[in-house]
Structure formats: C-alpha cells, structure tokens
C-alpha cells in the first residue's frame, strides 16, 4: 500500500536500491558461514551435536527472506525504453510535419495561380465598370495631351512663320550709298500688306501728314508740321528750320504720295534734303478690301555753290545734324507704317504711339 505514495521515478529508485542491498547481502553471507565453520572445527570445544543443534536452531530462528521479483525492470532499462519511445514519437511527429510542409508547398504553388485567376475574375466582374471608366478617362487625357502638344507646336511654328513673314513684308533696309550727283546718301525702304482698301489707307496717311498739330510730349522743344526743331546728337545740338512740299496723285490702280524736305541749317551753304515716295496699290488676292504699301525715303546733304568750310566743320555738321535727322526720319517712316497697320486692323494705337514718341 505504501507504493501508492511514490511516483514512477521514485519507485524505480527504491527498486534499484533494494536490488543493490540484496546483492550485497548475498555476497557476504557465505563468507561468514565459512569462517564460523572453520573456527568451530578447529578450536571450539563444543561437540558436533551441540553445533548441529545450534545451527539448526539458528536456521529455525532466522526468518526466511522473500525472493524479490525481477519485475518491474531496472531504472536504466526503463529509461532506455522511455527514450526510445520519445524518439519514436519525435520521428512520427517529424514525418507528420514534413507531410504538412509538403502539402502547404503544393497548396501554395497551386494557390498562386488560383489567386491570380480569382483576382482577374474579380476585376473582370466586380470592377469592370470602374476600369472601363478609368480607361476612357485615360484615353481622353492622352488625346488632350496629344492635341495640346500639336497645338503648341502649331503655335510655335506659326510664331516663327509670322516673324519670318513680318521680317520680309515689313523689312526696312537702310542703305548708305554715294550718289554721283547727290554725294553721300541714305535710303530707307519699307513695305507691308494692309487689310483695308487702297483708298482708305491713302486717305488716312494724307490726313496724318496734312494735319497741323503740336506734340506736347516733346517739351520744351516743340515740333510742328513745319519741321522747326532741334536735332540733338552725341556731339551737341543743332537748330533747324524745315520746309516740306507734299503732293498726292490718284490713279486707277495706285495712289502716290510724294514729299520733298529741305532742312535749313545755321551754317550757310549746307542743307539737308529729303525725298519720300509712298505708293499704295491694290492687293492681288483681294483688290477691294486689301492693299499694299511701299515706302521709299532718300536723305542727303546738299552743298551750295561757292561754299567753303573746313573738313572738320563739315564732319561735325554731318555727325550732329545729318545722322540725327536720318535716325528720326527712319523712326517716322516706321511710325507711319505701324499707324496704317493698326488703323486697318482696328487695334488700339499702342505700338504706333511708342514709335511716335521715339521718333519725335
């Protein structure tokens, strides 16, 4: 009954201890009996009968030892069995885990394709409408971007063409030549198309040239249509008194405005002369509503017969008066052309007024 209070390991320990004690007792008992018998046989005066009685009595008095069963097995044997059982269990668990890993691997390999197919199926069904709208918007945006790029390219190309055409049709060439009769001469040539009739353009220019007015922005020096003004240059200022003769010729296919300038300098014997021709002609593409303008200005210095002066004085007058007057006449020709273009287009007089201020 006492064994119920011990654990399995404790029972095994107790069993091993008892087995060790039995082994020790079994080995010592024969030697004791032998020594006793030897001593008794040699020296003991006790008779054999008495010895036999004593041995019989001792045998009768000695309790019988119960033979212990060899079961349960020894501690080491059971420990070995337990280790073997644990190893076997671990092997079985390892096999089971390997089988699960293989199953998961196969499931994963199959599941990737299944998930992709499932996602494709969901996109084709649940999100089909959204994807369709997104694709439509994407295509519209691409078309808008393509159109925007094309328009930008067209605008850039049109700007280049417009600049090139403007440079051709409004080209102003200033040539300095030496005429055999007039001497050192400056020629200004310009041309431009107008989006108005020949009659309207010529009337507008005639009114502009024939109207007498002052320019208040040019104070304190006032320039009138009689060309009384002061020419300022890098070397100084020169007052001049100008005379102008202007005439208009009306023809069937063109209108010609001619102007002759004579600028009187303080130095006697030197004069600034100028001739200008402005020709209006009908446009070949739209004769009734469009026209072309061509302007030609010729400027030179005239030396009166009998004039004698030092060369440095002549160069001074040339630098101060002639060069400054040439610059102003070129600006005035550009102003008249810009004014006609703006009047034909109905645009506000912005550029022409700036040119007028710079020319005056």
XYZ file of C-alpha atoms in Angstrom:
360
model
C 0.000 0.000 0.000
C 2.926 2.298 0.603
C 3.967 2.213 -3.049
C 0.938 4.254 -3.996
C 2.533 7.317 -2.410
C 5.575 7.339 -4.761
C 5.972 8.456 -8.291
C 7.205 6.198 -11.061
C 10.773 7.512 -10.915
C 10.830 7.166 -7.123
C 9.629 3.593 -7.374
C 12.400 2.811 -9.817
C 14.990 4.344 -7.481
C 13.716 2.344 -4.496
C 13.729 -0.831 -6.547
C 17.332 -0.270 -7.602
C 18.368 0.417 -4.016
C 16.732 -2.791 -2.752
C 18.338 -4.805 -5.520
C 21.756 -3.406 -4.577
C 21.200 -4.294 -0.909
C 20.182 -7.850 -1.827
C 23.271 -8.246 -3.928
C 25.493 -7.088 -1.086
C 23.844 -9.417 1.466
C 24.062 -12.376 -0.866
C 27.819 -11.950 -1.308
C 28.643 -11.587 2.425
C 26.584 -14.494 3.873
C 28.723 -17.420 2.594
C 31.981 -15.954 3.927
C 30.527 -15.548 7.400
C 29.298 -19.097 7.451
C 32.662 -20.354 6.275
C 34.614 -18.522 8.912
C 32.323 -19.747 11.590
C 32.578 -23.296 10.500
C 36.370 -23.083 10.300
C 36.775 -21.665 13.710
C 34.355 -24.070 15.168
C 36.003 -27.076 13.638
C 39.468 -26.163 14.771
C 39.260 -24.590 18.209
C 35.752 -24.847 19.564
C 35.376 -27.342 22.354
C 31.686 -27.611 21.640
C 30.662 -31.052 20.463
C 29.356 -31.697 16.983
C 25.922 -32.492 18.253
C 25.685 -29.233 20.024
C 26.916 -27.419 16.958
C 24.384 -29.110 14.865
C 21.685 -28.160 17.318
C 22.856 -24.575 17.330
C 22.921 -24.434 13.586
C 19.500 -25.991 13.442
C 18.202 -23.530 15.982
C 19.823 -20.630 14.158
C 18.287 -21.756 10.939
C 14.974 -22.113 12.687
C 15.286 -18.674 14.244
C 16.443 -16.960 11.007
C 13.437 -15.635 9.082
C 13.015 -16.691 5.539
C 13.932 -13.980 3.007
C 11.440 -13.473 0.300
C 12.795 -13.584 -3.238
C 12.157 -10.277 -4.925
C 10.635 -10.369 -8.308
C 12.739 -9.090 -11.169
C 9.789 -7.011 -12.340
C 9.490 -4.107 -12.593
C 12.580 -3.726 -14.758
C 15.609 -1.751 -13.739
C 15.816 2.042 -13.845
C 18.243 2.167 -16.754
C 16.170 -0.257 -18.798
C 13.006 1.714 -18.321
C 14.848 4.943 -19.025
C 16.139 3.444 -22.246
C 12.659 2.296 -23.178
C 11.269 5.715 -22.402
C 13.940 7.427 -24.530
C 13.234 5.044 -27.387
C 9.515 5.778 -27.115
C 10.181 9.521 -27.125
C 12.480 9.220 -30.140
C 9.890 7.193 -31.975
C 7.232 9.752 -31.155
C 9.507 12.560 -32.374
C 10.179 10.682 -35.604
C 6.458 10.267 -36.164
C 5.841 13.950 -35.434
C 8.686 14.925 -37.814
C 7.158 12.788 -40.547
C 3.779 14.393 -39.937
C 5.295 17.892 -40.050
C 7.187 17.106 -43.250
C 3.959 15.882 -44.791
C 2.210 19.112 -43.761
C 5.047 21.226 -45.192
C 4.889 19.359 -48.477
C 1.131 19.786 -48.541
C 1.448 23.513 -47.847
C 4.091 23.864 -50.548
C 1.894 22.177 -53.093
C -1.088 24.232 -51.969
C 0.942 27.438 -52.321
C 2.157 26.562 -55.801
C -1.359 25.849 -56.871
C -2.764 28.781 -54.885
C -0.703 31.491 -56.640
C -2.247 30.694 -59.973
C -5.645 30.296 -58.381
C -5.370 33.665 -56.650
C -4.287 35.341 -59.881
C -7.164 33.781 -61.739
C -9.521 34.782 -58.953
C -8.244 38.367 -58.975
C -8.641 38.534 -62.733
C -12.128 37.200 -62.382
C -12.982 39.807 -59.748
C -11.573 42.604 -61.878
C -13.482 41.418 -64.887
C -16.739 41.217 -62.945
C -16.874 43.494 -59.897
C -14.510 46.237 -61.090
C -15.205 46.070 -64.790
C -17.240 49.277 -64.834
C -14.678 51.245 -62.844
C -11.820 50.031 -65.013
C -13.768 50.881 -68.134
C -14.393 54.442 -66.931
C -10.758 54.826 -65.880
C -9.609 53.621 -69.273
C -11.948 56.062 -71.019
C -10.640 58.961 -68.916
C -7.066 57.869 -69.557
C -7.669 57.790 -73.300
C -9.300 61.225 -73.161
C -6.356 62.613 -71.236
C -3.916 61.141 -73.734
C -5.889 62.658 -76.589
C -5.956 66.032 -74.826
C -2.215 65.921 -74.207
C -1.555 64.963 -77.825
C -3.824 67.764 -79.020
C -2.132 70.215 -76.655
C 1.305 69.228 -77.919
C 0.176 69.588 -81.522
C -1.376 72.981 -80.807
C 1.769 74.164 -79.045
C 3.856 73.014 -81.985
C 1.496 74.780 -84.389
C 1.591 77.986 -82.340
C 5.389 77.888 -82.162
C 5.615 77.222 -85.890
C 3.083 79.955 -86.616
C 5.085 82.375 -84.487
C 8.219 81.542 -86.446
C 6.391 81.908 -89.760
C 4.788 85.161 -88.618
C 8.150 86.518 -87.540
C 9.709 85.498 -90.829
C 6.861 86.983 -92.869
C 6.859 90.119 -90.778
C 10.568 90.452 -91.352
C 10.046 90.042 -95.090
C 6.974 92.207 -95.638
C 7.949 94.890 -93.120
C 11.617 94.785 -93.875
C 13.298 98.141 -93.634
C 16.604 98.474 -95.323
C 18.793 101.482 -94.616
C 21.472 101.836 -97.250
C 24.296 104.299 -97.248
C 25.478 104.901 -100.783
C 27.452 107.553 -102.634
C 25.418 109.044 -105.444
C 27.325 110.623 -108.310
C 25.193 113.771 -108.183
C 23.956 113.889 -104.580
C 27.031 112.551 -102.812
C 26.632 110.709 -99.500
C 23.043 109.425 -99.462
C 20.896 107.378 -97.052
C 17.985 105.371 -98.471
C 15.180 103.833 -96.386
C 12.886 101.229 -97.976
C 9.898 99.512 -96.341
C 6.772 97.611 -97.400
C 3.804 95.952 -95.707
C 0.350 94.497 -96.509
C -2.764 96.283 -95.221
C -6.176 94.779 -94.513
C -8.065 97.790 -95.888
C -8.718 99.266 -99.282
C -6.223 101.398 -101.139
C -8.438 104.492 -100.910
C -8.918 104.201 -97.138
C -5.213 103.706 -96.476
C -4.097 106.629 -98.656
C -6.718 108.952 -97.142
C -5.608 108.012 -93.631
C -1.957 108.761 -94.403
C -2.801 112.036 -96.186
C -4.817 113.174 -93.170
C -1.985 112.227 -90.832
C 0.592 114.170 -92.844
C -1.519 117.218 -93.626
C -2.945 117.836 -90.130
C -1.055 120.571 -88.315
C -0.644 119.916 -84.570
C 1.962 120.036 -81.854
C 3.320 117.161 -79.763
C 3.121 118.082 -76.070
C 5.307 115.127 -75.038
C 8.278 116.726 -76.747
C 8.642 119.678 -74.371
C 10.351 122.069 -74.040
C 11.260 121.767 -77.725
C 8.119 121.849 -79.811
C 7.957 120.227 -83.246
C 5.316 121.381 -85.653
C 4.470 120.310 -89.166
C 6.797 122.968 -90.491
C 9.666 120.862 -89.079
C 11.122 123.548 -86.876
C 13.044 121.552 -84.320
C 16.359 120.934 -82.620
C 18.452 117.962 -83.615
C 20.359 116.549 -80.663
C 23.271 114.214 -81.205
C 26.280 112.885 -79.332
C 28.370 115.903 -80.314
C 25.776 118.548 -79.488
C 22.501 120.111 -80.638
C 21.683 121.922 -83.878
C 18.528 124.002 -84.510
C 16.995 123.615 -87.942
C 14.110 125.113 -89.877
C 12.410 122.712 -92.244
C 10.228 123.164 -95.292
C 8.010 120.458 -96.752
C 6.255 120.079 -100.072
C 3.748 117.242 -100.338
C 1.514 116.153 -103.213
C -0.947 113.320 -103.795
C -1.511 111.546 -107.115
C -4.652 109.407 -107.514
C -4.543 106.769 -110.215
C -6.763 103.820 -111.118
C -4.624 101.097 -109.545
C -2.474 103.082 -107.160
C -2.175 106.252 -105.075
C 1.195 108.001 -104.774
C 2.133 110.495 -102.054
C 5.327 112.460 -102.681
C 7.125 114.627 -100.145
C 10.129 116.893 -100.510
C 12.063 118.140 -97.456
C 14.535 120.985 -97.187
C 16.153 121.426 -93.773
C 17.958 124.764 -93.367
C 20.973 124.694 -91.057
C 22.531 127.639 -89.239
C 25.660 127.121 -91.312
C 25.167 128.853 -94.617
C 25.840 126.771 -97.644
C 24.755 123.410 -96.063
C 21.246 121.985 -96.308
C 19.631 118.647 -95.516
C 17.461 117.377 -98.326
C 14.966 114.561 -98.352
C 12.626 112.957 -100.869
C 9.908 110.467 -99.916
C 7.552 108.396 -102.046
C 4.692 106.355 -100.558
C 2.839 104.109 -103.007
C -0.488 102.388 -102.243
C -1.514 99.586 -104.609
C -4.399 97.124 -104.669
C -3.810 93.660 -103.320
C -3.666 90.911 -105.921
C -5.553 88.439 -103.711
C -8.322 90.807 -102.528
C -8.259 94.069 -104.525
C -11.393 95.611 -102.987
C -10.599 95.049 -99.299
C -6.809 94.805 -99.094
C -3.835 96.787 -100.303
C -0.051 97.001 -100.163
C 2.122 99.924 -99.114
C 5.659 100.613 -100.323
C 7.692 103.498 -98.916
C 10.975 104.909 -100.153
C 12.889 107.733 -98.408
C 16.074 109.342 -99.714
C 18.177 111.648 -97.487
C 21.337 113.531 -98.379
C 23.310 116.727 -97.694
C 23.434 119.484 -100.252
C 26.324 121.884 -100.517
C 25.547 125.218 -102.111
C 27.875 126.510 -104.840
C 30.689 128.650 -103.520
C 30.536 127.093 -100.021
C 33.922 126.816 -98.410
C 34.458 125.326 -94.954
C 36.969 123.268 -93.124
C 36.565 119.483 -93.421
C 36.196 119.118 -89.648
C 33.277 121.561 -89.695
C 31.578 119.554 -92.408
C 32.124 116.326 -90.430
C 30.707 117.976 -87.323
C 27.559 119.046 -89.154
C 27.299 115.581 -90.656
C 27.559 113.841 -87.281
C 25.254 116.197 -85.431
C 22.617 117.056 -87.991
C 22.597 114.523 -90.780
C 22.957 111.362 -88.655
C 20.380 112.539 -86.123
C 17.932 113.553 -88.831
C 18.405 110.197 -90.578
C 17.564 108.340 -87.352
C 14.451 110.437 -86.798
C 13.259 110.030 -90.381
C 13.655 106.260 -90.138
C 11.617 106.248 -86.908
C 8.983 108.475 -88.534
C 8.686 106.132 -91.522
C 8.243 103.184 -89.168
C 5.633 105.107 -87.177
C 3.577 105.874 -90.295
C 3.647 102.233 -91.355
C 2.643 100.931 -87.907
C -0.114 103.527 -87.706
C -1.586 102.332 -91.008
C -1.418 98.671 -89.951
C -3.153 99.375 -86.633
C -5.801 101.524 -88.307
C -6.521 98.764 -90.827
C -6.818 96.128 -88.074
C -8.850 98.371 -85.770
C -6.315 97.848 -82.966
C -5.586 100.465 -80.283
C -2.747 102.782 -81.119
C -0.209 101.305 -78.741
C 2.872 100.480 -80.764
C 2.497 103.440 -83.093
C 2.326 105.918 -80.209
C 5.509 104.480 -78.744
C 7.181 104.787 -82.117
C 5.899 108.338 -82.463
C 7.423 109.309 -79.111
C 10.752 107.743 -80.029
C 10.741 109.436 -83.444
C 9.889 112.837 -82.107
